[in-house]
């Protein structure tokens, strides 16, 4: 077994959850994780403790660790917090955006429209995630980005259901175009308002869900 920093393993497991490799409710067996990542059992245990503290993993008595399942009510609460944080980041991005960064935003905006017109919601969802990540990068507010990473790690698969709803990509596209346009125009107030409007709509869609539990996943892709 190679020596690996437990924090490095935390990042790898979190990414596996966000990518859908580990599903909500799936057991995380220590021996299997050791084999998969070629690390020691003590490293796995320490990483799982950190993921439990983050809210991504839970430990069940006599059953061990598993990816935590999030209720619809909790998913709404998490997205409400995300709305505040991402609104702040959109405003910061509008204050700090450079011409080069503005061009990158517009390129993603154009590509998102092409995916909608090409009826490719999954590719659109990936670009959506890239856009949110770029906005966070431009904002340069590391505290908010760190908190968002933890929040996003607590939600798995639900966004795929939203993304595949008929007409969802078209609605989402218009919201994201408003966000990009406000940031490129260097209008912090408009950027924050547009981001909040978008995530308020995501909350509405989550609230309409009839599924009793939301699988943990990628509200970064909303």
GROMACS .gro file of C-alpha atoms in nm:
model
  222
    1UNK     CA    1   0.000   0.000   0.000
    2UNK     CA    2   0.134   0.343  -0.089
    3UNK     CA    3   0.142   0.628   0.159
    4UNK     CA    4  -0.143   0.869   0.087
    5UNK     CA    5  -0.251   1.178   0.277
    6UNK     CA    6  -0.604   1.108   0.412
    7UNK     CA    7  -0.712   1.449   0.281
    8UNK     CA    8  -0.612   1.340  -0.069
    9UNK     CA    9  -0.833   1.033  -0.029
   10UNK     CA   10  -1.120   1.253   0.095
   11UNK     CA   11  -1.097   1.451  -0.230
   12UNK     CA   12  -1.096   1.132  -0.440
   13UNK     CA   13  -1.398   0.979  -0.264
   14UNK     CA   14  -1.589   1.308  -0.280
   15UNK     CA   15  -1.520   1.329  -0.653
   16UNK     CA   16  -1.639   0.970  -0.699
   17UNK     CA   17  -1.967   1.063  -0.530
   18UNK     CA   18  -2.011   1.379  -0.738
   19UNK     CA   19  -1.936   1.184  -1.058
   20UNK     CA   20  -2.192   0.919  -0.966
   21UNK     CA   21  -1.940   0.638  -0.920
   22UNK     CA   22  -2.072   0.599  -0.565
   23UNK     CA   23  -2.450   0.628  -0.543
   24UNK     CA   24  -2.656   0.764  -0.254
   25UNK     CA   25  -2.712   0.489   0.000
   26UNK     CA   26  -2.423   0.280  -0.133
   27UNK     CA   27  -2.211   0.109   0.132
   28UNK     CA   28  -1.848   0.215   0.150
   29UNK     CA   29  -1.667  -0.101   0.256
   30UNK     CA   30  -1.324  -0.032   0.403
   31UNK     CA   31  -1.157  -0.332   0.241
   32UNK     CA   32  -1.296  -0.243  -0.101
   33UNK     CA   33  -1.182   0.119  -0.067
   34UNK     CA   34  -0.835  -0.002   0.031
   35UNK     CA   35  -0.816  -0.211  -0.286
   36UNK     CA   36  -0.967   0.056  -0.508
   37UNK     CA   37  -0.735   0.336  -0.397
   38UNK     CA   38  -0.440   0.121  -0.289
   39UNK     CA   39  -0.422   0.277   0.056
   40UNK     CA   40  -0.408   0.146   0.411
   41UNK     CA   41  -0.715   0.077   0.624
   42UNK     CA   42  -0.612   0.349   0.870
   43UNK     CA   43  -0.606   0.604   0.584
   44UNK     CA   44  -0.954   0.494   0.472
   45UNK     CA   45  -1.091   0.520   0.825
   46UNK     CA   46  -0.952   0.871   0.874
   47UNK     CA   47  -1.089   0.982   0.536
   48UNK     CA   48  -1.433   0.841   0.617
   49UNK     CA   49  -1.435   1.026   0.951
   50UNK     CA   50  -1.375   1.352   0.766
   51UNK     CA   51  -1.649   1.272   0.514
   52UNK     CA   52  -1.889   1.198   0.800
   53UNK     CA   53  -1.807   1.540   0.946
   54UNK     CA   54  -1.875   1.695   0.604
   55UNK     CA   55  -2.218   1.530   0.589
   56UNK     CA   56  -2.137   1.328   0.278
   57UNK     CA   57  -2.109   0.991   0.453
   58UNK     CA   58  -2.296   0.840   0.747
   59UNK     CA   59  -2.215   0.542   0.966
   60UNK     CA   60  -2.498   0.302   1.046
   61UNK     CA   61  -2.482   0.075   1.347
   62UNK     CA   62  -2.382  -0.278   1.249
   63UNK     CA   63  -2.379  -0.178   0.881
   64UNK     CA   64  -2.078   0.051   0.846
   65UNK     CA   65  -2.038   0.359   0.629
   66UNK     CA   66  -2.253   0.458   0.332
   67UNK     CA   67  -2.309   0.762   0.111
   68UNK     CA   68  -2.571   0.965   0.293
   69UNK     CA   69  -2.923   0.994   0.149
   70UNK     CA   70  -3.068   1.344   0.160
   71UNK     CA   71  -3.439   1.415   0.212
   72UNK     CA   72  -3.619   1.657  -0.018
   73UNK     CA   73  -3.665   1.902   0.271
   74UNK     CA   74  -3.293   1.899   0.346
   75UNK     CA   75  -3.210   1.939  -0.024
   76UNK     CA   76  -3.424   2.254  -0.027
   77UNK     CA   77  -3.246   2.391   0.280
   78UNK     CA   78  -2.904   2.323   0.129
   79UNK     CA   79  -3.002   2.496  -0.195
   80UNK     CA   80  -3.130   2.798   0.000
   81UNK     CA   81  -2.786   2.834   0.155
   82UNK     CA   82  -2.626   2.780  -0.183
   83UNK     CA   83  -2.845   3.058  -0.326
   84UNK     CA   84  -2.694   3.306  -0.082
   85UNK     CA   85  -2.335   3.192  -0.138
   86UNK     CA   86  -2.355   3.170  -0.516
   87UNK     CA   87  -2.530   3.505  -0.530
   88UNK     CA   88  -2.232   3.652  -0.344
   89UNK     CA   89  -1.988   3.481  -0.579
   90UNK     CA   90  -2.171   3.606  -0.888
   91UNK     CA   91  -2.151   3.962  -0.753
   92UNK     CA   92  -1.779   3.921  -0.676
   93UNK     CA   93  -1.720   3.778  -1.023
   94UNK     CA   94  -1.886   4.083  -1.180
   95UNK     CA   95  -1.653   4.308  -0.981
   96UNK     CA   96  -1.337   4.117  -1.071
   97UNK     CA   97  -1.391   3.968  -1.418
   98UNK     CA   98  -1.113   4.031  -1.672
   99UNK     CA   99  -1.162   4.055  -2.048
  100UNK     CA  100  -1.012   3.707  -2.090
  101UNK     CA  101  -1.240   3.559  -1.829
  102UNK     CA  102  -1.539   3.733  -1.987
  103UNK     CA  103  -1.453   3.563  -2.316
  104UNK     CA  104  -1.445   3.222  -2.142
  105UNK     CA  105  -1.786   3.287  -1.990
  106UNK     CA  106  -1.929   3.382  -2.328
  107UNK     CA  107  -1.779   3.073  -2.490
  108UNK     CA  108  -1.949   2.847  -2.236
  109UNK     CA  109  -2.272   3.044  -2.277
  110UNK     CA  110  -2.258   2.983  -2.654
  111UNK     CA  111  -2.178   2.613  -2.610
  112UNK     CA  112  -2.469   2.574  -2.365
  113UNK     CA  113  -2.710   2.719  -2.623
  114UNK     CA  114  -2.575   2.478  -2.886
  115UNK     CA  115  -2.639   2.182  -2.653
  116UNK     CA  116  -2.996   2.296  -2.587
  117UNK     CA  117  -3.060   2.339  -2.959
  118UNK     CA  118  -2.905   1.997  -3.016
  119UNK     CA  119  -3.132   1.839  -2.751
  120UNK     CA  120  -2.839   1.711  -2.545
  121UNK     CA  121  -2.936   1.774  -2.180
  122UNK     CA  122  -2.652   1.572  -2.028
  123UNK     CA  123  -2.384   1.762  -2.221
  124UNK     CA  124  -2.566   2.083  -2.126
  125UNK     CA  125  -2.554   1.978  -1.761
  126UNK     CA  126  -2.176   1.931  -1.779
  127UNK     CA  127  -2.130   2.277  -1.930
  128UNK     CA  128  -2.361   2.413  -1.661
  129UNK     CA  129  -2.128   2.276  -1.394
  130UNK     CA  130  -1.828   2.424  -1.576
  131UNK     CA  131  -1.996   2.765  -1.583
  132UNK     CA  132  -2.066   2.766  -1.210
  133UNK     CA  133  -1.707   2.655  -1.142
  134UNK     CA  134  -1.567   2.933  -1.359
  135UNK     CA  135  -1.782   3.195  -1.185
  136UNK     CA  136  -1.649   3.073  -0.851
  137UNK     CA  137  -1.293   3.089  -0.983
  138UNK     CA  138  -1.337   3.444  -1.110
  139UNK     CA  139  -1.493   3.555  -0.781
  140UNK     CA  140  -1.183   3.449  -0.590
  141UNK     CA  141  -1.373   3.410  -0.263
  142UNK     CA  142  -1.217   3.095  -0.122
  143UNK     CA  143  -1.426   3.073   0.195
  144UNK     CA  144  -1.751   3.064   0.001
  145UNK     CA  145  -1.605   2.817  -0.251
  146UNK     CA  146  -1.498   2.580   0.027
  147UNK     CA  147  -1.840   2.585   0.189
  148UNK     CA  148  -2.008   2.529  -0.147
  149UNK     CA  149  -1.791   2.228  -0.218
  150UNK     CA  150  -1.912   2.066   0.103
  151UNK     CA  151  -2.274   2.152   0.034
  152UNK     CA  152  -2.260   2.018  -0.320
  153UNK     CA  153  -2.107   1.696  -0.195
  154UNK     CA  154  -2.423   1.628   0.005
  155UNK     CA  155  -2.649   1.604  -0.300
  156UNK     CA  156  -2.621   1.316  -0.558
  157UNK     CA  157  -2.831   1.235  -0.869
  158UNK     CA  158  -3.120   1.477  -0.808
  159UNK     CA  159  -2.986   1.720  -1.066
  160UNK     CA  160  -2.996   1.454  -1.334
  161UNK     CA  161  -3.371   1.428  -1.278
  162UNK     CA  162  -3.405   1.805  -1.311
  163UNK     CA  163  -3.184   1.813  -1.619
  164UNK     CA  164  -3.393   1.549  -1.794
  165UNK     CA  165  -3.729   1.715  -1.729
  166UNK     CA  166  -3.890   1.821  -2.059
  167UNK     CA  167  -3.803   2.183  -2.132
  168UNK     CA  168  -3.580   2.217  -1.825
  169UNK     CA  169  -3.262   2.294  -2.021
  170UNK     CA  170  -3.434   2.575  -2.211
  171UNK     CA  171  -3.552   2.740  -1.889
  172UNK     CA  172  -3.212   2.694  -1.725
  173UNK     CA  173  -3.032   2.834  -2.030
  174UNK     CA  174  -3.221   3.163  -2.015
  175UNK     CA  175  -3.138   3.197  -1.646
  176UNK     CA  176  -2.769   3.129  -1.702
  177UNK     CA  177  -2.750   3.370  -1.994
  178UNK     CA  178  -2.876   3.645  -1.764
  179UNK     CA  179  -2.608   3.556  -1.509
  180UNK     CA  180  -2.330   3.562  -1.770
  181UNK     CA  181  -2.452   3.885  -1.928
  182UNK     CA  182  -2.457   4.062  -1.590
  183UNK     CA  183  -2.107   3.944  -1.499
  184UNK     CA  184  -1.964   4.041  -1.839
  185UNK     CA  185  -2.134   4.382  -1.802
  186UNK     CA  186  -1.961   4.413  -1.461
  187UNK     CA  187  -2.295   4.467  -1.285
  188UNK     CA  188  -2.268   4.300  -0.939
  189UNK     CA  189  -2.625   4.369  -0.831
  190UNK     CA  190  -2.772   4.225  -1.151
  191UNK     CA  191  -2.539   3.924  -1.136
  192UNK     CA  192  -2.638   3.843  -0.779
  193UNK     CA  193  -3.008   3.887  -0.856
  194UNK     CA  194  -2.984   3.662  -1.164
  195UNK     CA  195  -2.804   3.389  -0.972
  196UNK     CA  196  -3.058   3.401  -0.689
  197UNK     CA  197  -3.344   3.388  -0.941
  198UNK     CA  198  -3.192   3.078  -1.099
  199UNK     CA  199  -3.143   2.894  -0.771
  200UNK     CA  200  -3.484   3.001  -0.644
  201UNK     CA  201  -3.626   2.820  -0.946
  202UNK     CA  202  -3.413   2.513  -0.865
  203UNK     CA  203  -3.565   2.516  -0.516
  204UNK     CA  204  -3.913   2.528  -0.669
  205UNK     CA  205  -3.835   2.225  -0.885
  206UNK     CA  206  -3.690   2.030  -0.592
  207UNK     CA  207  -3.997   2.113  -0.382
  208UNK     CA  208  -4.223   1.967  -0.652
  209UNK     CA  209  -4.043   1.634  -0.631
  210UNK     CA  210  -4.264   1.346  -0.521
  211UNK     CA  211  -3.963   1.129  -0.440
  212UNK     CA  212  -3.940   1.082  -0.060
  213UNK     CA  213  -3.561   1.099  -0.063
  214UNK     CA  214  -3.323   1.281  -0.289
  215UNK     CA  215  -3.013   1.084  -0.384
  216UNK     CA  216  -2.696   1.271  -0.285
  217UNK     CA  217  -2.534   1.470  -0.600
  218UNK     CA  218  -2.465   1.753  -0.824
  219UNK     CA  219  -2.659   2.059  -0.759
  220UNK     CA  220  -2.351   2.222  -0.905
  221UNK     CA  221  -2.508   2.110  -1.227
  222UNK     CA  222  -2.834   2.294  -1.176
   0.00000   0.00000   0.00000
